[in-house]
PDB file of C-alpha atoms in Angstrom:
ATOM      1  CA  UNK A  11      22.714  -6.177  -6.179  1.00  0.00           C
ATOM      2  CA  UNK A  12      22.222  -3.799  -8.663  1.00  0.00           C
ATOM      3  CA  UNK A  13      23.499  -0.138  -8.890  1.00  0.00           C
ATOM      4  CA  UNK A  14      21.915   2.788  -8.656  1.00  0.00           C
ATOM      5  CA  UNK A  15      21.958   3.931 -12.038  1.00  0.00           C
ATOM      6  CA  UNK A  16      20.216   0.260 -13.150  1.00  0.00           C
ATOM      7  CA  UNK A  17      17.358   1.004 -10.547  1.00  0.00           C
ATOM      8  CA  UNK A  18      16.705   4.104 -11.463  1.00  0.00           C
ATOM      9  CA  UNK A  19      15.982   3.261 -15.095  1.00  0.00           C
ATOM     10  CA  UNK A  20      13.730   0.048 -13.502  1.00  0.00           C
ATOM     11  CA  UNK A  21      12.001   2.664 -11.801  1.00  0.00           C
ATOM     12  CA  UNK A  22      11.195   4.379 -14.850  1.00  0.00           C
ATOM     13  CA  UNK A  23      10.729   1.558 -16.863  1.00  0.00           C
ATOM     14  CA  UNK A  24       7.813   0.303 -14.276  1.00  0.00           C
ATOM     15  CA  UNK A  25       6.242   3.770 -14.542  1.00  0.00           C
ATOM     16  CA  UNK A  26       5.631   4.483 -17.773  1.00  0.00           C
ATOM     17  CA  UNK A  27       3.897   1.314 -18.231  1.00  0.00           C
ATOM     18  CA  UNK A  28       1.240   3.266 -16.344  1.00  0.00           C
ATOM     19  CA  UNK A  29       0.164   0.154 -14.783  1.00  0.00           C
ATOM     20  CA  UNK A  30      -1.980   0.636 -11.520  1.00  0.00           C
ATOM     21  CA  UNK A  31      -0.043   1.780  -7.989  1.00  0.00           C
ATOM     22  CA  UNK A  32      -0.789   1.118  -4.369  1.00  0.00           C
ATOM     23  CA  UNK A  33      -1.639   4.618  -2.929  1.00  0.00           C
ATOM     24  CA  UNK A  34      -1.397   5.171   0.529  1.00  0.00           C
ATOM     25  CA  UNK A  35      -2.691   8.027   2.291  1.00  0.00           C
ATOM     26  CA  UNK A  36      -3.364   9.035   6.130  1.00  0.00           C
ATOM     27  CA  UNK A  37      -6.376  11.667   8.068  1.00  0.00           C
ATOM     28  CA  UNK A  38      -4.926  14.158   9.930  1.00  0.00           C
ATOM     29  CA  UNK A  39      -5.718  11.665  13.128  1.00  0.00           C
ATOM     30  CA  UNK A  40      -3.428   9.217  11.756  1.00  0.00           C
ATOM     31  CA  UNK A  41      -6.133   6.793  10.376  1.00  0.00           C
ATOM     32  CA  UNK A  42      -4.141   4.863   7.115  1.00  0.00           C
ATOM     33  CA  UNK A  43      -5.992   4.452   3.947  1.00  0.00           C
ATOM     34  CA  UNK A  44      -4.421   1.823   0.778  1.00  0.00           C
ATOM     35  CA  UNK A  45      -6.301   2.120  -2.697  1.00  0.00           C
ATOM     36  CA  UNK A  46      -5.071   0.606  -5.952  1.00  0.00           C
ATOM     37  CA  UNK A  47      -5.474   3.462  -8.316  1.00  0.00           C
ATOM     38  CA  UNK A  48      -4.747   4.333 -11.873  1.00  0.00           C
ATOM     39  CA  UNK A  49      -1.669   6.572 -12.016  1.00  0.00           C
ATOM     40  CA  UNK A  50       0.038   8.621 -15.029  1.00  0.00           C
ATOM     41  CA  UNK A  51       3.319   9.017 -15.163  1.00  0.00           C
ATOM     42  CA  UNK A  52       4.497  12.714 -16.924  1.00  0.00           C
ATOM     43  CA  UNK A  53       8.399  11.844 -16.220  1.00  0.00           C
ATOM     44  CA  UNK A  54       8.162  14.755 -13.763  1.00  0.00           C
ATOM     45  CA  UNK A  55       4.662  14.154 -11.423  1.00  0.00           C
ATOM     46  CA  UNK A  56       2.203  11.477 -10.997  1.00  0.00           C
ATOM     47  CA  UNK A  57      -1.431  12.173 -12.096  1.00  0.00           C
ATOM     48  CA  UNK A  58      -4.259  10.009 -10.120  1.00  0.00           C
ATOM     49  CA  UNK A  59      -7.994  10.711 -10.555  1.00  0.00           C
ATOM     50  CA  UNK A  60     -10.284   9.746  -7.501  1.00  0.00           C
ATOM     51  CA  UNK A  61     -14.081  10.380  -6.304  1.00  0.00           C
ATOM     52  CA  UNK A  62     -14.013  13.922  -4.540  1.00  0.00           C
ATOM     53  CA  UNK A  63     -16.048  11.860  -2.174  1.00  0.00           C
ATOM     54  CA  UNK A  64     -13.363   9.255  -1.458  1.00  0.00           C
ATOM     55  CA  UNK A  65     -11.049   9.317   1.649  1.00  0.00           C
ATOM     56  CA  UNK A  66      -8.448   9.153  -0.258  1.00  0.00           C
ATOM     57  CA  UNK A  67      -9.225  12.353  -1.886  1.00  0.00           C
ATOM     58  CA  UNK A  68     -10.792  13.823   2.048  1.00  0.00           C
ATOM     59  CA  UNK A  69      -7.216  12.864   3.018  1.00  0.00           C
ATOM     60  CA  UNK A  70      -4.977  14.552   0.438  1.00  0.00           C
ATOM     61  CA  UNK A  71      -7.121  17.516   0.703  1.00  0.00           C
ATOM     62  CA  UNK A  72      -5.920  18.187   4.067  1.00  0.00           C
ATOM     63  CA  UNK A  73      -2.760  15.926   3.701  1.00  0.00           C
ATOM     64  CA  UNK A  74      -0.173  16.199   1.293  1.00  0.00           C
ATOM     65  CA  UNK A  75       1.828  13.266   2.834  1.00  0.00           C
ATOM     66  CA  UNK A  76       1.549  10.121   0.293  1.00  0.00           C
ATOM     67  CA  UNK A  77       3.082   7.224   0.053  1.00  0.00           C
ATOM     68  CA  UNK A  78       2.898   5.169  -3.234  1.00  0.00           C
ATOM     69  CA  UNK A  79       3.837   1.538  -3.980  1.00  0.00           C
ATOM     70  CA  UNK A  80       4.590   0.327  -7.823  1.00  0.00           C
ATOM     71  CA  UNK A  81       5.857  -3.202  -8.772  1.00  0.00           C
ATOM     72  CA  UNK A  82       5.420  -5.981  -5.937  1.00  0.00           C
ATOM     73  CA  UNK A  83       6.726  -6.612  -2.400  1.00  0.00           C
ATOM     74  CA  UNK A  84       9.508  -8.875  -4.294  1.00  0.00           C
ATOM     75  CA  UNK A  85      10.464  -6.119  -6.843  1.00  0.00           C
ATOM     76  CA  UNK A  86       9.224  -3.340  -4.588  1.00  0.00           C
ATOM     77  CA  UNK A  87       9.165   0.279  -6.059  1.00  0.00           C
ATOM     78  CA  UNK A  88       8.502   2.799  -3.146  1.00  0.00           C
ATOM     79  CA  UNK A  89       7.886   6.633  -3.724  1.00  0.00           C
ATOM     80  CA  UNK A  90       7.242   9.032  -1.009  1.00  0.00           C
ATOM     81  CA  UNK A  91       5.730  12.077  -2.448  1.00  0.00           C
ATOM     82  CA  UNK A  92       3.784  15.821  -1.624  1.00  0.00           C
ATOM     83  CA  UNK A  93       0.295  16.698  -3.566  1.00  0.00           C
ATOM     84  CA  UNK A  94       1.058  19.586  -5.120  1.00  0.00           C
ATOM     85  CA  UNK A  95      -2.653  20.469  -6.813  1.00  0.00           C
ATOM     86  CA  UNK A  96      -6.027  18.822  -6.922  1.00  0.00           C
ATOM     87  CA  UNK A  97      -8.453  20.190  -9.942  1.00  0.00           C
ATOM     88  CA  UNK A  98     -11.547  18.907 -10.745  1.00  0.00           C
ATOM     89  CA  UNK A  99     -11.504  16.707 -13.644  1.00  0.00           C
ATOM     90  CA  UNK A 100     -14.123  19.036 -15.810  1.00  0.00           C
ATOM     91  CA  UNK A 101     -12.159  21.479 -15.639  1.00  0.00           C
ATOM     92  CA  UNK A 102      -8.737  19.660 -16.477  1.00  0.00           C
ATOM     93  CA  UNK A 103      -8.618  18.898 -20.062  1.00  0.00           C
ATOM     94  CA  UNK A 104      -5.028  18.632 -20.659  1.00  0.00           C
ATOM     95  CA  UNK A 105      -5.202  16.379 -18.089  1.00  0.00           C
ATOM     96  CA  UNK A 106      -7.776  14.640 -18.163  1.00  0.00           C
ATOM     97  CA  UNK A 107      -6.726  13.961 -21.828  1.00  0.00           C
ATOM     98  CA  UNK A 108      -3.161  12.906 -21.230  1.00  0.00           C
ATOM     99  CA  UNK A 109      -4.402  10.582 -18.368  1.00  0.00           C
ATOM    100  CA  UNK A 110      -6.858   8.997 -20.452  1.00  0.00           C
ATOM    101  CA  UNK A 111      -4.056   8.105 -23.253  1.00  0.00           C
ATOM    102  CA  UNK A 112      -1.913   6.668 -20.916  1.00  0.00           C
ATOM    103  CA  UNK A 113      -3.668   4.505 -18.819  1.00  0.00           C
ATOM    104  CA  UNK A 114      -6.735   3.859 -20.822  1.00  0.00           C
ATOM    105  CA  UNK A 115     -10.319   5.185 -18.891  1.00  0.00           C
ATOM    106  CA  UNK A 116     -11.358   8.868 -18.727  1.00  0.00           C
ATOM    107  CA  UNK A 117     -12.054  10.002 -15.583  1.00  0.00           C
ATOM    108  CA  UNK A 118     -14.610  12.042 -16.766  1.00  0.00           C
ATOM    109  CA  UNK A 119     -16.905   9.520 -17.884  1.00  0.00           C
ATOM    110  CA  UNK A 120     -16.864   7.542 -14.671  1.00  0.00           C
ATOM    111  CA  UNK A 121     -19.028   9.926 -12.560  1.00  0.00           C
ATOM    112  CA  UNK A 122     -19.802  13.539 -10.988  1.00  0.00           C
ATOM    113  CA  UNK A 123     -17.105  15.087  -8.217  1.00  0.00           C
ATOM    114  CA  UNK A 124     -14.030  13.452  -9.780  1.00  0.00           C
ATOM    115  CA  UNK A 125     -10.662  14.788  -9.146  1.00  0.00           C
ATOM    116  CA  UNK A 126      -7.352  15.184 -10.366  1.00  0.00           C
ATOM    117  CA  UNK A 127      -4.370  15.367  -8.398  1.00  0.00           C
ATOM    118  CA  UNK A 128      -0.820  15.842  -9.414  1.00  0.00           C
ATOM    119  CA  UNK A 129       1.888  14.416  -6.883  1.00  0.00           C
ATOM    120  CA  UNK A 130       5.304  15.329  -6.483  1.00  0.00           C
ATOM    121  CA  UNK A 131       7.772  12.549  -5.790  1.00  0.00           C
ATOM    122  CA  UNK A 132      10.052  13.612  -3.407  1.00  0.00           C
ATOM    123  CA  UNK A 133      11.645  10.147  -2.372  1.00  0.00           C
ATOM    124  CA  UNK A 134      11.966   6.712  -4.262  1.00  0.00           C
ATOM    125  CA  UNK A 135      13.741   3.469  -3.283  1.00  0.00           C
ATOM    126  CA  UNK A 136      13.598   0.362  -5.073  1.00  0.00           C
ATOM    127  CA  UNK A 137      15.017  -2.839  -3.899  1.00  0.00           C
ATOM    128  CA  UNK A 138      14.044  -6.474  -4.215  1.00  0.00           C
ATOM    129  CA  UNK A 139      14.080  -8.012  -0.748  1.00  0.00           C
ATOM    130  CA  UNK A 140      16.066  -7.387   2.053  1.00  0.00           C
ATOM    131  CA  UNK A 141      19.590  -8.199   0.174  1.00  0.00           C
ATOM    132  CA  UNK A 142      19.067  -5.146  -1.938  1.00  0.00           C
ATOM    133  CA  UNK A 143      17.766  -2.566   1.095  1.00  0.00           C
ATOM    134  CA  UNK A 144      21.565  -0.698   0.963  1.00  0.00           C
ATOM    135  CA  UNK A 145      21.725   1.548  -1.637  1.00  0.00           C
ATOM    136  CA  UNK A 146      17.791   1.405  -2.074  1.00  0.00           C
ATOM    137  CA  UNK A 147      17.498   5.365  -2.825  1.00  0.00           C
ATOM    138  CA  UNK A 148      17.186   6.364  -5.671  1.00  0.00           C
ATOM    139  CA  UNK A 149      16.005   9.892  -5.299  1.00  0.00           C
ATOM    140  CA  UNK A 150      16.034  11.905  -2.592  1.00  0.00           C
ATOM    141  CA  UNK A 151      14.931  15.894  -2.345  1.00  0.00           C
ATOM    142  CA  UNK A 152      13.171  15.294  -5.140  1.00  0.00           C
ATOM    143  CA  UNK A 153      16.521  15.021  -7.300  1.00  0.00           C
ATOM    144  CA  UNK A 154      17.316  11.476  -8.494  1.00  0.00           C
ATOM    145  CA  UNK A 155      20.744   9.978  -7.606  1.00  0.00           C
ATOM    146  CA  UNK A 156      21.944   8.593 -10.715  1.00  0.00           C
TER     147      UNK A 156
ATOM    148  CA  UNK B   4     -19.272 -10.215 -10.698  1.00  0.00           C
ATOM    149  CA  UNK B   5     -18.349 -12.487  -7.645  1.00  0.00           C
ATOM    150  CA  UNK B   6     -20.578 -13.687  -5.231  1.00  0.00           C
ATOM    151  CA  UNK B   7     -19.604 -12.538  -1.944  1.00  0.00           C
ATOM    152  CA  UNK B   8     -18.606 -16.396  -0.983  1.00  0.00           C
ATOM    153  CA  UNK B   9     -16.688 -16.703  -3.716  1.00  0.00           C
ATOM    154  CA  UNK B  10     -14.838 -13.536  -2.959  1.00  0.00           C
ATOM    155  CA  UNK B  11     -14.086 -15.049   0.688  1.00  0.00           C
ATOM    156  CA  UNK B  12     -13.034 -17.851  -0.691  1.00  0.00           C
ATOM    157  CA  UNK B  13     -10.746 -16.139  -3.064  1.00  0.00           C
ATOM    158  CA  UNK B  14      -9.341 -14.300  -0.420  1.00  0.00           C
ATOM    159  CA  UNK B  15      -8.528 -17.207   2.354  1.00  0.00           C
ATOM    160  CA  UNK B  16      -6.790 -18.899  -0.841  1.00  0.00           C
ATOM    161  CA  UNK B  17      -4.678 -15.733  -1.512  1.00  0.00           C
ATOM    162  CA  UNK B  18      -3.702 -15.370   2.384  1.00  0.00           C
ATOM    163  CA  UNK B  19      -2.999 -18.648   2.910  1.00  0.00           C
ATOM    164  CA  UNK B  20      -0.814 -18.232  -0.162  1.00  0.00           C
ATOM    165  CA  UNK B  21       1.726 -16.711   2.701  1.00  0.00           C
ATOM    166  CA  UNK B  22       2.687 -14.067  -0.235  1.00  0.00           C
ATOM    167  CA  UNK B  23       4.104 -11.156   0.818  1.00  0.00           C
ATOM    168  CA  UNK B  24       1.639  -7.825   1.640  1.00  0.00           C
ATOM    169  CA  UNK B  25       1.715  -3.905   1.138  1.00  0.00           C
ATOM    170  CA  UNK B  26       0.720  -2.697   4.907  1.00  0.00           C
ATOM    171  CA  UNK B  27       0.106   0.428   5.408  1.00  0.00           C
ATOM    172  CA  UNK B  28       0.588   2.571   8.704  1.00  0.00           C
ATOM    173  CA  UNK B  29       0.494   6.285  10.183  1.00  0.00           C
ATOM    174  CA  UNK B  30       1.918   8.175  12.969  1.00  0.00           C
ATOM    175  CA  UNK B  31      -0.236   9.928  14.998  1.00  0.00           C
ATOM    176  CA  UNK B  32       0.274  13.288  12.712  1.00  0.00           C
ATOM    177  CA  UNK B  33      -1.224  11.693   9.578  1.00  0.00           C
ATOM    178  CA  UNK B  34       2.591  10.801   7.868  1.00  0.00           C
ATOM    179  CA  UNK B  35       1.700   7.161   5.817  1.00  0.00           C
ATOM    180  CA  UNK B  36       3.911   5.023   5.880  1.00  0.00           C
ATOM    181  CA  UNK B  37       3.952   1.462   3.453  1.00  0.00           C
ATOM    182  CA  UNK B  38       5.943  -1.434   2.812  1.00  0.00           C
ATOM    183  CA  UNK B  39       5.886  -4.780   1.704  1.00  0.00           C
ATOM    184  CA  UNK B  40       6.026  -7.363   4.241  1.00  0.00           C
ATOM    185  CA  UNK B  41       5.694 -11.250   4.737  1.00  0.00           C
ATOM    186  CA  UNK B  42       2.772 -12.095   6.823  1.00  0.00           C
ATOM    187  CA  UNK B  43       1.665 -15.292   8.290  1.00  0.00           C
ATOM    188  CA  UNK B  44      -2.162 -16.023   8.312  1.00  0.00           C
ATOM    189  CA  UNK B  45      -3.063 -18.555  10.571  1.00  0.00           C
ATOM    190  CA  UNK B  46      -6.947 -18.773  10.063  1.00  0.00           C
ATOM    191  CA  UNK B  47      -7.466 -15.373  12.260  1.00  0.00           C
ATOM    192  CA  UNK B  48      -4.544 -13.075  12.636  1.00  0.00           C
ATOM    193  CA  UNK B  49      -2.594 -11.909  10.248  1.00  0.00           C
ATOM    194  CA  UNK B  50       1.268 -11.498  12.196  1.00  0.00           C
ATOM    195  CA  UNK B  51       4.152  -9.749  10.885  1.00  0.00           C
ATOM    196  CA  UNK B  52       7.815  -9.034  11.632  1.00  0.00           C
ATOM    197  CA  UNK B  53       9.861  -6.043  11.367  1.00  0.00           C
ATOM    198  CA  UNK B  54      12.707  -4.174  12.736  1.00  0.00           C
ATOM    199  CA  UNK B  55      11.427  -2.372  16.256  1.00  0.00           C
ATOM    200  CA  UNK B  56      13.488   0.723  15.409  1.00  0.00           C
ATOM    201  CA  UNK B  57      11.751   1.075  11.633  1.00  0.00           C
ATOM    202  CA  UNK B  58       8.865   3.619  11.219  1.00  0.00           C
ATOM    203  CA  UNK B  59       6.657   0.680  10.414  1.00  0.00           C
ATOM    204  CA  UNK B  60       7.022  -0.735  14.246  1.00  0.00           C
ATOM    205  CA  UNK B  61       6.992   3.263  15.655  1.00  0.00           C
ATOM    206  CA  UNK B  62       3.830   3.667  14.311  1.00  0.00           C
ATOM    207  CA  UNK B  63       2.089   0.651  15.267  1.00  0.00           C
ATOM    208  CA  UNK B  64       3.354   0.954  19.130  1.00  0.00           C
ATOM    209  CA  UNK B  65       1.266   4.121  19.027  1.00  0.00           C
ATOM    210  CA  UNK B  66      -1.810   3.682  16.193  1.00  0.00           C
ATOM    211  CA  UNK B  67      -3.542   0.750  15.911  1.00  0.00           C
ATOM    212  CA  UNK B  68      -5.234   1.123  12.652  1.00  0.00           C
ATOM    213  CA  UNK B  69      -3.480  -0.518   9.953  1.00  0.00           C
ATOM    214  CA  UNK B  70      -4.693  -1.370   6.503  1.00  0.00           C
ATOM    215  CA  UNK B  71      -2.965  -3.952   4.301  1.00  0.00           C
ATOM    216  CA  UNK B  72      -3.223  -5.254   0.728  1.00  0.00           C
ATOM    217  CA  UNK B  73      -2.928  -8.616  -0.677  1.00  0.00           C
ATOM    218  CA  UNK B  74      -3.022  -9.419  -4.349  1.00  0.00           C
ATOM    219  CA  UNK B  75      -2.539  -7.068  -6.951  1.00  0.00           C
ATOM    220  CA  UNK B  76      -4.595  -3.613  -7.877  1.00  0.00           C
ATOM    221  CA  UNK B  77      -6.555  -5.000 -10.701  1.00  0.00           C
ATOM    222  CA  UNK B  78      -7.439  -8.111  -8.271  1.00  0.00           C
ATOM    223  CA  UNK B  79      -7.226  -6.279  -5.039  1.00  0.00           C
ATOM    224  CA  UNK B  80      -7.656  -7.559  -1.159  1.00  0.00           C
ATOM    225  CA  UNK B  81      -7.607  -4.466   1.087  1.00  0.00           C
ATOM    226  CA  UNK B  82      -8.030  -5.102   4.935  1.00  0.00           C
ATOM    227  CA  UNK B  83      -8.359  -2.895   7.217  1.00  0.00           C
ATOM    228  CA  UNK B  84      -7.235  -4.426  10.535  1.00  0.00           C
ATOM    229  CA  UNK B  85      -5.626  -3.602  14.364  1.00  0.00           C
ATOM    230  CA  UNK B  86      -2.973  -4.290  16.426  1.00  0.00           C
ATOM    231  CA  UNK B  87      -3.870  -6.071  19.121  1.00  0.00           C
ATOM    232  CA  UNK B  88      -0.505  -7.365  20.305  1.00  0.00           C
ATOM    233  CA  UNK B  89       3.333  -6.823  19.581  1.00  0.00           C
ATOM    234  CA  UNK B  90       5.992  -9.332  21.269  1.00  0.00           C
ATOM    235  CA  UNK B  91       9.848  -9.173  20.783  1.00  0.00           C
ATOM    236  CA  UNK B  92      10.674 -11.975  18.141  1.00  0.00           C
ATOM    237  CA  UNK B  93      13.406 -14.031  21.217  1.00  0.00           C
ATOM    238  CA  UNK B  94      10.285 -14.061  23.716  1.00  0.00           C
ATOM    239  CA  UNK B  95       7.931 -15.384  21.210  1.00  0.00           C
ATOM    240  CA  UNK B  96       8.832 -19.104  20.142  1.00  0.00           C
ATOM    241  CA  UNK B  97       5.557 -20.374  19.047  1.00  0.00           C
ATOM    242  CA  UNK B  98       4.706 -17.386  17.000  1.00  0.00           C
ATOM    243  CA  UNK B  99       8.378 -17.815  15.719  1.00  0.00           C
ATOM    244  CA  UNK B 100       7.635 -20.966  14.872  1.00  0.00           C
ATOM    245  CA  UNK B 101       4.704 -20.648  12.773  1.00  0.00           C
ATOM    246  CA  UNK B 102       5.951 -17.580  10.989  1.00  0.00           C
ATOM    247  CA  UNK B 103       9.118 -18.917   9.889  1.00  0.00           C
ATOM    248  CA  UNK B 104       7.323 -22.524   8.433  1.00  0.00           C
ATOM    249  CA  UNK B 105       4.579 -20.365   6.765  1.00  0.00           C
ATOM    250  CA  UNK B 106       6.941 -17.813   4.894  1.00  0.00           C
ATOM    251  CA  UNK B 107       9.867 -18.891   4.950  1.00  0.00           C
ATOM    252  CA  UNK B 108      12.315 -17.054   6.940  1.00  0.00           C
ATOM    253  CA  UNK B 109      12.905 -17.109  10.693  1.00  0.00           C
ATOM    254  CA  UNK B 110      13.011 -12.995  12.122  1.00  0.00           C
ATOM    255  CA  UNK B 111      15.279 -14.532  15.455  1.00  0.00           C
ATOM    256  CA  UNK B 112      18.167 -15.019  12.649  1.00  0.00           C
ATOM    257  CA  UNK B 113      17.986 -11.852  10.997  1.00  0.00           C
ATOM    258  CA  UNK B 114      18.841  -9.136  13.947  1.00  0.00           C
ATOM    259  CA  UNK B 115      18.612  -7.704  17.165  1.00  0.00           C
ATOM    260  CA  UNK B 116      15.552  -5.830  18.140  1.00  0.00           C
ATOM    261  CA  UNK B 117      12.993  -7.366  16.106  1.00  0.00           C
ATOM    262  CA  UNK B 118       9.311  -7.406  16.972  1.00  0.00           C
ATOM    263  CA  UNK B 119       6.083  -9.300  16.204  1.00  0.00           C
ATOM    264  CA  UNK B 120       2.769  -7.349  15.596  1.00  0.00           C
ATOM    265  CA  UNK B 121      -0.598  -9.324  15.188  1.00  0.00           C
ATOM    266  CA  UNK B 122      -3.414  -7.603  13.341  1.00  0.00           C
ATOM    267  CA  UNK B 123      -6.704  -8.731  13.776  1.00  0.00           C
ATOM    268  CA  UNK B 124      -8.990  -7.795  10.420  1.00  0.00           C
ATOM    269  CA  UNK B 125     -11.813  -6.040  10.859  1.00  0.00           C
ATOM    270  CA  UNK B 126     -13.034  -5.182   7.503  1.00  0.00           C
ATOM    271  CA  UNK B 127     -11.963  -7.021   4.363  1.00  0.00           C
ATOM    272  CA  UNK B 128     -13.283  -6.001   0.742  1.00  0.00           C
ATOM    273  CA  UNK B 129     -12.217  -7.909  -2.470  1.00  0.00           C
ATOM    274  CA  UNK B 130     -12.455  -6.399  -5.932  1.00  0.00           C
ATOM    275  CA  UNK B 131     -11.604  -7.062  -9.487  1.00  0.00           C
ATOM    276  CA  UNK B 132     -11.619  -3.632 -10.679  1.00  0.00           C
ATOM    277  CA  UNK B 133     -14.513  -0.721 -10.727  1.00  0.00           C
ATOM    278  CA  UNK B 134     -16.706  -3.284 -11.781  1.00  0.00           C
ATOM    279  CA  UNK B 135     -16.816  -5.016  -8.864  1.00  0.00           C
ATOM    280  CA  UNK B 136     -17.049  -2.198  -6.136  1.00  0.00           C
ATOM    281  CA  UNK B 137     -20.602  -3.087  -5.277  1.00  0.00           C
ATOM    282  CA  UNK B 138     -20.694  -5.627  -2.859  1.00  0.00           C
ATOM    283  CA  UNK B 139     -16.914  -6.095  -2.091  1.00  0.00           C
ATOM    284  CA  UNK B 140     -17.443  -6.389   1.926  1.00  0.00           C
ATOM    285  CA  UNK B 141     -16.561  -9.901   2.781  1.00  0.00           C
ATOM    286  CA  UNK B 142     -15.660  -9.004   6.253  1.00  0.00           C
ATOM    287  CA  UNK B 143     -17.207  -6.100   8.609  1.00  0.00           C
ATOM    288  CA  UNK B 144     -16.820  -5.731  12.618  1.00  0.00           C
ATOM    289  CA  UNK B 145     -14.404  -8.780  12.126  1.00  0.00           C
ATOM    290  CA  UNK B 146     -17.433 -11.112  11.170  1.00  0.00           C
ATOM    291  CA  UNK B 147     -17.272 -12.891   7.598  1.00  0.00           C
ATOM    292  CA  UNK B 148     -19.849 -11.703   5.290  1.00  0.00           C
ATOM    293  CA  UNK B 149     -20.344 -15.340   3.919  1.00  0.00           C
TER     294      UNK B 149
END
């Protein structure tokens, strides 16, 4: 089982590969939505870019509840986290620019009505399987634990 | 780009894979909730186990709308599905018995208070990236595309 110091830096290993998450979001009704999206990772927030159109961006317009999966159900990375801004992506260039270096497509080229938004981890746990659930936090109140 | 057979064929060989999914739930104020989880597909539900007491189980006794991904987000199997039934794991032998040969592990040995859910898909779409968008339906109202 490892400690919580050696999951945290898996954690941050996985993200800034900048490899594609699992996003999950919800409607105010309760109605669930999954996407695979593109994610940066700043070392403070993650960046995701999404049609304005898309109910994933309908539902973190009104809902700043997410719920993000990295890694895979074996080597599960789990982040609950808070939108804290949505921008459009015109009118994000430092953005739009640092998303586009790290995972490799400019949102801005992809269509009219994208959107940026910038979430706010405020929960992550990372275990592989069910022997390593205890002691699968490894940051909580937005402040990691090791 | 995939034909839309292909694509269903694709994904019956990925859930009868047994791998383990991301599914994704809400309570009935919009919080998402995800994890990964082993499912068994047996040619028309997709059933799961977990814990009655996590949030996973909560939310499904009260919203049936689930959505649940298989593969990976560059070669991505989202399904939106319901609950149509939940069972305690002890009253439910046959189910039991299925889950445990097709993934592996038997939910009756690993606590008390564990409970079945059976999701019935109702719309499944299968994509290889943003260049495969159009014409990733291969399920809608439950009926296969192909």
């Amino acid at each position: 089982m490892r400690e919580t110091a050696t999951r945290k830096a898996d954690v941050l290993a996985a993200l800034e590969q900048q490899a594609d998450l699992w996003l999950c979001t919800a409607d105010l009704a309760g109605r669930p939505h999954l996407i695979p999206v593109s994610a940066w990772w700043d070392g403070t927030y993650l960046a995701i870019a999404t049609a304005g159109a898309s109910r994933t961006a309908r539902n973190m317009k009104v809902n700043r509840a997410v719920r993000v999966a990295a890694g895979s159900p074996s080597d599960a990375i789990m982040i609950d986290g808070e939108v804290v801004e949505n921008s459009a992506v015109d009118d994000s260039a430092e953005l739009a620019g640092g998303f586009a270096a790290a995972v490799g497509w400019d949102p801005r080229e992809v269509g009219a009505g994208w959107l940026f938004f910038r979430l706010r981890p405020t929960r992550i746990q990372a275990y592989r399987g069910y022997d390593e659930l205890e002691g699968r936090d490894v940051m909580r109140d937005s402040r990691w634990l090791a």
